[in-house]
PDB file of C-alpha atoms in Angstrom:
ATOM      1  CA  MET A   1      -5.408   3.677  -2.440  1.00  0.00           C
ATOM      2  CA  ALA A   2      -4.106   7.229  -2.620  1.00  0.00           C
ATOM      3  CA  ILE A   3      -0.540   6.401  -3.661  1.00  0.00           C
ATOM      4  CA  ARG A   4      -0.295   9.512  -5.814  1.00  0.00           C
ATOM      5  CA  GLN A   5      -1.218  11.824  -2.964  1.00  0.00           C
ATOM      6  CA  GLY A   6       0.828   9.794  -0.488  1.00  0.00           C
ATOM      7  CA  ILE A   7       3.954  10.343  -2.561  1.00  0.00           C
ATOM      8  CA  LEU A   8       3.200  14.063  -2.787  1.00  0.00           C
ATOM      9  CA  ALA A   9       2.800  14.183   1.004  1.00  0.00           C
ATOM     10  CA  LEU A  10       6.133  12.442   1.542  1.00  0.00           C
ATOM     11  CA  LEU A  11       7.871  14.902  -0.779  1.00  0.00           C
ATOM     12  CA  GLN A  12       6.496  17.867   1.169  1.00  0.00           C
ATOM     13  CA  ASP A  13       9.187  17.778   3.856  1.00  0.00           C
ATOM     14  CA  LYS A  14      12.157  16.788   1.675  1.00  0.00           C
ATOM     15  CA  ALA A  15      13.224  15.540  -1.744  1.00  0.00           C
ATOM     16  CA  ARG A  16      13.465  11.760  -1.997  1.00  0.00           C
ATOM     17  CA  TYR A  17      14.133   8.902  -4.405  1.00  0.00           C
ATOM     18  CA  GLY A  18      11.781   5.970  -5.114  1.00  0.00           C
ATOM     19  CA  TYR A  19      13.085   3.389  -2.630  1.00  0.00           C
ATOM     20  CA  ASP A  20      13.178   6.054   0.087  1.00  0.00           C
ATOM     21  CA  LEU A  21       9.561   6.994  -0.712  1.00  0.00           C
ATOM     22  CA  ARG A  22       8.476   3.365  -0.480  1.00  0.00           C
ATOM     23  CA  ALA A  23      10.261   2.826   2.840  1.00  0.00           C
ATOM     24  CA  GLU A  24       8.896   6.073   4.299  1.00  0.00           C
ATOM     25  CA  PHE A  25       5.334   5.306   3.151  1.00  0.00           C
ATOM     26  CA  GLU A  26       5.477   1.883   4.782  1.00  0.00           C
ATOM     27  CA  ALA A  27       7.031   3.308   7.970  1.00  0.00           C
ATOM     28  CA  ARG A  28       4.358   5.973   8.305  1.00  0.00           C
ATOM     29  CA  THR A  29       1.451   3.583   7.653  1.00  0.00           C
ATOM     30  CA  GLY A  30       2.763   0.700   9.741  1.00  0.00           C
ATOM     31  CA  ALA A  31       3.594  -1.347   6.610  1.00  0.00           C
ATOM     32  CA  VAL A  32      -0.082  -2.301   6.342  1.00  0.00           C
ATOM     33  CA  TRP A  33      -0.192  -1.496   2.612  1.00  0.00           C
ATOM     34  CA  PRO A  34       3.201  -2.474   1.161  1.00  0.00           C
ATOM     35  CA  LEU A  35       4.086  -0.688  -2.052  1.00  0.00           C
ATOM     36  CA  ASN A  36       5.612  -2.335  -5.092  1.00  0.00           C
ATOM     37  CA  ILE A  37       8.660  -0.312  -6.123  1.00  0.00           C
ATOM     38  CA  GLY A  38       7.501  -0.437  -9.747  1.00  0.00           C
ATOM     39  CA  GLN A  39       4.254   1.216  -8.658  1.00  0.00           C
ATOM     40  CA  VAL A  40       6.233   3.969  -6.905  1.00  0.00           C
ATOM     41  CA  TYR A  41       8.349   4.703  -9.978  1.00  0.00           C
ATOM     42  CA  SER A  42       5.429   4.583 -12.418  1.00  0.00           C
ATOM     43  CA  THR A  43       3.537   6.989 -10.137  1.00  0.00           C
ATOM     44  CA  LEU A  44       6.570   9.283  -9.996  1.00  0.00           C
ATOM     45  CA  ASP A  45       6.730   9.243 -13.820  1.00  0.00           C
ATOM     46  CA  ARG A  46       3.055  10.277 -14.021  1.00  0.00           C
ATOM     47  CA  LEU A  47       3.513  12.944 -11.365  1.00  0.00           C
ATOM     48  CA  GLU A  48       6.470  14.343 -13.273  1.00  0.00           C
ATOM     49  CA  ARG A  49       4.506  14.243 -16.541  1.00  0.00           C
ATOM     50  CA  ASP A  50       1.675  16.140 -14.827  1.00  0.00           C
ATOM     51  CA  GLY A  51       4.073  18.778 -13.463  1.00  0.00           C
ATOM     52  CA  LEU A  52       3.510  17.834  -9.811  1.00  0.00           C
ATOM     53  CA  VAL A  53       7.079  16.720  -9.076  1.00  0.00           C
ATOM     54  CA  THR A  54      10.425  17.650 -10.553  1.00  0.00           C
ATOM     55  CA  ARG A  55      13.691  15.770 -10.845  1.00  0.00           C
ATOM     56  CA  GLU A  56      16.472  17.238  -8.748  1.00  0.00           C
ATOM     57  CA  GLY A  57      19.270  15.150 -10.223  1.00  0.00           C
ATOM     58  CA  ASP A  58      20.641  12.102  -8.443  1.00  0.00           C
ATOM     59  CA  ASP A  59      22.263  11.308  -5.129  1.00  0.00           C
ATOM     60  CA  GLY A  60      25.558  10.136  -6.615  1.00  0.00           C
ATOM     61  CA  GLU A  61      24.550   6.494  -6.272  1.00  0.00           C
ATOM     62  CA  GLY A  62      22.223   6.433  -9.277  1.00  0.00           C
ATOM     63  CA  HIS A  63      19.013   7.273  -7.406  1.00  0.00           C
ATOM     64  CA  VAL A  64      16.940   9.967  -9.097  1.00  0.00           C
ATOM     65  CA  ILE A  65      15.813  12.510  -6.505  1.00  0.00           C
ATOM     66  CA  TYR A  66      12.319  14.015  -6.835  1.00  0.00           C
ATOM     67  CA  SER A  67      10.895  17.102  -5.176  1.00  0.00           C
ATOM     68  CA  LEU A  68       7.442  18.592  -4.903  1.00  0.00           C
ATOM     69  CA  SER A  69       6.617  21.317  -7.439  1.00  0.00           C
ATOM     70  CA  PRO A  70       4.359  24.278  -6.590  1.00  0.00           C
ATOM     71  CA  ALA A  71       1.537  22.575  -8.537  1.00  0.00           C
ATOM     72  CA  GLY A  72       2.176  19.391  -6.529  1.00  0.00           C
ATOM     73  CA  ARG A  73       1.948  21.358  -3.287  1.00  0.00           C
ATOM     74  CA  ASP A  74      -1.379  22.811  -4.462  1.00  0.00           C
ATOM     75  CA  GLU A  75      -2.723  19.329  -5.277  1.00  0.00           C
ATOM     76  CA  LEU A  76      -1.532  17.998  -1.916  1.00  0.00           C
ATOM     77  CA  ASP A  77      -3.185  20.904  -0.074  1.00  0.00           C
ATOM     78  CA  GLN A  78      -6.413  20.259  -1.999  1.00  0.00           C
ATOM     79  CA  TRP A  79      -6.328  16.539  -1.155  1.00  0.00           C
ATOM     80  CA  LEU A  80      -5.656  17.164   2.534  1.00  0.00           C
ATOM     81  CA  SER A  81      -8.440  19.742   2.837  1.00  0.00           C
ATOM     82  CA  THR A  82     -11.108  17.728   0.976  1.00  0.00           C
ATOM     83  CA  ALA A  83     -13.161  14.925   2.505  1.00  0.00           C
ATOM     84  CA  VAL A  84     -12.665  11.459   1.034  1.00  0.00           C
ATOM     85  CA  GLY A  85     -15.576  10.734  -1.298  1.00  0.00           C
ATOM     86  CA  ARG A  86     -17.795   7.760  -0.660  1.00  0.00           C
ATOM     87  CA  ASP A  87     -19.783   7.886  -3.906  1.00  0.00           C
ATOM     88  CA  ALA A  88     -18.232   4.758  -5.401  1.00  0.00           C
ATOM     89  CA  PRO A  89     -17.570   2.275  -2.611  1.00  0.00           C
ATOM     90  CA  PRO A  90     -14.466   0.132  -2.994  1.00  0.00           C
ATOM     91  CA  ARG A  91     -15.046  -3.450  -4.004  1.00  0.00           C
ATOM     92  CA  ASN A  92     -15.542  -5.679  -1.009  1.00  0.00           C
ATOM     93  CA  GLU A  93     -14.457  -9.196  -1.874  1.00  0.00           C
ATOM     94  CA  LEU A  94     -16.267 -10.705   1.102  1.00  0.00           C
ATOM     95  CA  ALA A  95     -19.592  -9.019   0.245  1.00  0.00           C
ATOM     96  CA  ILE A  96     -19.245 -10.174  -3.359  1.00  0.00           C
ATOM     97  CA  LYS A  97     -18.376 -13.718  -2.238  1.00  0.00           C
ATOM     98  CA  LEU A  98     -21.339 -14.009   0.130  1.00  0.00           C
ATOM     99  CA  SER A  99     -23.838 -12.437  -2.262  1.00  0.00           C
ATOM    100  CA  LEU A 100     -22.800 -14.796  -5.049  1.00  0.00           C
ATOM    101  CA  ALA A 101     -22.692 -17.824  -2.739  1.00  0.00           C
ATOM    102  CA  ALA A 102     -26.237 -16.985  -1.606  1.00  0.00           C
ATOM    103  CA  THR A 103     -27.405 -17.455  -5.190  1.00  0.00           C
ATOM    104  CA  LEU A 104     -25.462 -20.641  -5.980  1.00  0.00           C
ATOM    105  CA  PRO A 105     -27.279 -23.945  -5.541  1.00  0.00           C
ATOM    106  CA  GLY A 106     -25.591 -26.175  -3.006  1.00  0.00           C
ATOM    107  CA  SER A 107     -23.326 -23.542  -1.490  1.00  0.00           C
ATOM    108  CA  ASP A 108     -22.919 -23.899   2.256  1.00  0.00           C
ATOM    109  CA  LEU A 109     -23.383 -20.271   3.222  1.00  0.00           C
ATOM    110  CA  PRO A 110     -23.337 -20.879   7.005  1.00  0.00           C
ATOM    111  CA  ALA A 111     -19.991 -22.683   6.670  1.00  0.00           C
ATOM    112  CA  ILE A 112     -18.606 -19.843   4.535  1.00  0.00           C
ATOM    113  CA  ILE A 113     -19.738 -17.314   7.150  1.00  0.00           C
ATOM    114  CA  GLN A 114     -18.252 -19.352  10.009  1.00  0.00           C
ATOM    115  CA  GLU A 115     -14.940 -19.771   8.182  1.00  0.00           C
ATOM    116  CA  GLN A 116     -14.741 -16.041   7.575  1.00  0.00           C
ATOM    117  CA  ARG A 117     -15.740 -15.233  11.153  1.00  0.00           C
ATOM    118  CA  GLY A 118     -12.861 -17.371  12.437  1.00  0.00           C
ATOM    119  CA  ALA A 119     -10.362 -15.735  10.107  1.00  0.00           C
ATOM    120  CA  SER A 120     -11.630 -12.249  10.925  1.00  0.00           C
ATOM    121  CA  LEU A 121     -11.506 -12.898  14.683  1.00  0.00           C
ATOM    122  CA  ALA A 122      -7.935 -14.177  14.408  1.00  0.00           C
ATOM    123  CA  ARG A 123      -6.884 -11.093  12.437  1.00  0.00           C
ATOM    124  CA  LEU A 124      -8.692  -8.843  14.925  1.00  0.00           C
ATOM    125  CA  GLN A 125      -6.702 -10.423  17.757  1.00  0.00           C
ATOM    126  CA  GLU A 126      -3.421  -9.888  15.854  1.00  0.00           C
ATOM    127  CA  LEU A 127      -4.198  -6.242  15.139  1.00  0.00           C
ATOM    128  CA  SER A 128      -5.372  -5.624  18.701  1.00  0.00           C
ATOM    129  CA  GLN A 129      -2.062  -6.995  19.988  1.00  0.00           C
ATOM    130  CA  GLN A 130      -0.129  -4.812  17.532  1.00  0.00           C
ATOM    131  CA  ARG A 131      -2.146  -1.816  18.687  1.00  0.00           C
ATOM    132  CA  LYS A 132      -1.401  -2.637  22.330  1.00  0.00           C
ATOM    133  CA  ASP A 133       2.315  -3.053  21.567  1.00  0.00           C
ATOM    134  CA  ALA A 134       2.483   0.271  19.699  1.00  0.00           C
ATOM    135  CA  SER A 135       0.623   2.359  22.270  1.00  0.00           C
ATOM    136  CA  GLY A 136       2.306   4.380  24.933  1.00  0.00           C
ATOM    137  CA  THR A 137       4.909   6.108  22.792  1.00  0.00           C
ATOM    138  CA  PRO A 138       4.483   9.735  21.731  1.00  0.00           C
ATOM    139  CA  ARG A 139       6.447   9.502  18.454  1.00  0.00           C
ATOM    140  CA  ALA A 140       4.581  10.741  15.368  1.00  0.00           C
ATOM    141  CA  ALA A 141       5.327   7.525  13.454  1.00  0.00           C
ATOM    142  CA  ASP A 142       3.776   5.467  16.266  1.00  0.00           C
ATOM    143  CA  THR A 143       0.741   7.740  16.387  1.00  0.00           C
ATOM    144  CA  ALA A 144       0.308   7.349  12.622  1.00  0.00           C
ATOM    145  CA  ARG A 145       0.642   3.570  12.915  1.00  0.00           C
ATOM    146  CA  LEU A 146      -1.915   3.502  15.732  1.00  0.00           C
ATOM    147  CA  MET A 147      -4.366   5.474  13.601  1.00  0.00           C
ATOM    148  CA  VAL A 148      -4.018   2.905  10.806  1.00  0.00           C
ATOM    149  CA  LEU A 149      -4.357   0.001  13.255  1.00  0.00           C
ATOM    150  CA  ASP A 150      -7.445   1.613  14.826  1.00  0.00           C
ATOM    151  CA  SER A 151      -9.012   1.896  11.384  1.00  0.00           C
ATOM    152  CA  LEU A 152      -8.326  -1.764  10.618  1.00  0.00           C
ATOM    153  CA  VAL A 153      -9.632  -2.914  14.001  1.00  0.00           C
ATOM    154  CA  PHE A 154     -12.858  -0.946  13.566  1.00  0.00           C
ATOM    155  CA  GLN A 155     -13.303  -2.340  10.048  1.00  0.00           C
ATOM    156  CA  LEU A 156     -12.935  -5.898  11.344  1.00  0.00           C
ATOM    157  CA  GLU A 157     -15.339  -5.232  14.213  1.00  0.00           C
ATOM    158  CA  ALA A 158     -17.871  -3.907  11.690  1.00  0.00           C
ATOM    159  CA  GLU A 159     -17.261  -6.934   9.455  1.00  0.00           C
ATOM    160  CA  LEU A 160     -17.962  -9.310  12.343  1.00  0.00           C
ATOM    161  CA  ARG A 161     -21.198  -7.489  13.142  1.00  0.00           C
ATOM    162  CA  TRP A 162     -22.145  -7.698   9.450  1.00  0.00           C
ATOM    163  CA  LEU A 163     -21.435 -11.453   9.405  1.00  0.00           C
ATOM    164  CA  ASP A 164     -23.739 -11.828  12.413  1.00  0.00           C
ATOM    165  CA  LEU A 165     -26.421  -9.904  10.531  1.00  0.00           C
ATOM    166  CA  CYS A 166     -25.950 -12.059   7.409  1.00  0.00           C
ATOM    167  CA  GLU A 167     -26.376 -15.186   9.466  1.00  0.00           C
ATOM    168  CA  ALA A 168     -29.425 -13.767  11.253  1.00  0.00           C
ATOM    169  CA  ARG A 169     -30.921 -12.848   7.880  1.00  0.00           C
ATOM    170  CA  LEU A 170     -30.481 -16.433   6.680  1.00  0.00           C
ATOM    171  CA  VAL A 171     -32.242 -17.693   9.804  1.00  0.00           C
ATOM    172  CA  HIS A 172     -35.007 -15.096   9.443  1.00  0.00           C
ATOM    173  CA  THR A 173     -35.658 -15.985   5.808  1.00  0.00           C
ATOM    174  CA  GLY A 174     -35.602 -19.709   6.534  1.00  0.00           C
ATOM    175  CA  HIS A 175     -32.478 -20.435   4.491  1.00  0.00           C
ATOM    176  CA  ILE A 176     -30.870 -22.047   7.524  1.00  0.00           C
ATOM    177  CA  ALA A 177     -32.220 -23.457  10.772  1.00  0.00           C
ATOM    178  CA  ALA A 178     -32.398 -21.260  13.836  1.00  0.00           C
ATOM    179  CA  GLY A 179     -30.183 -21.919  16.816  1.00  0.00           C
ATOM    180  CA  LEU A 180     -26.820 -21.631  15.079  1.00  0.00           C
ATOM    181  CA  PRO A 181     -23.962 -20.609  17.349  1.00  0.00           C
ATOM    182  CA  ASP A 182     -22.962 -16.932  17.117  1.00  0.00           C
ATOM    183  CA  ALA A 183     -26.096 -15.934  15.206  1.00  0.00           C
ATOM    184  CA  GLY A 184     -26.866 -12.306  15.942  1.00  0.00           C
ATOM    185  CA  PRO A 185     -30.274 -10.761  16.485  1.00  0.00           C
ATOM    186  CA  GLU A 186     -32.853 -11.131  13.777  1.00  0.00           C
ATOM    187  CA  PRO A 187     -32.950  -8.147  11.422  1.00  0.00           C
ATOM    188  CA  ALA A 188     -35.900  -5.816  11.671  1.00  0.00           C
ATOM    189  CA  GLY A 189     -38.365  -5.890   8.789  1.00  0.00           C
TER     190      GLY A 189
END
């Protein structure tokens, strides 16, 4: 996750302290990826070391205030104007789990797929309801939250399609009997 760049982005409009950065990050992303406050402060220390943020003193209550340096603004501009790389895909625990289960004697791969499908469908319903509840308001924070929710919904929809394909592949290769409920179309080739 781009915590480093996220903190730089949050410092663009005003100087902030660590707890404020955490709260603002969670507010702007719909609290989907909660931040550990220790992670925020260790990132701020590295950003300061790298000359991307500067300390502005404290707020009188013991909170150290950080602001974006010119070098930090340059790095933020570079991050915002550059496409996210897809060279090294993030680890996908579900793909790892299914690929390993497929090679383990005695593993019940159809049951694993069905269990995951149920959990993914339930989460998809939750996120769809959250998306419905958040729509209809023009506030920037709500728009940002909707963008995050849309991303998560589309990821779950893709995951469900992939689970259907995995199940169809098992049927096609003879690893499980045909006629399972929810099995998708057989893969080509």
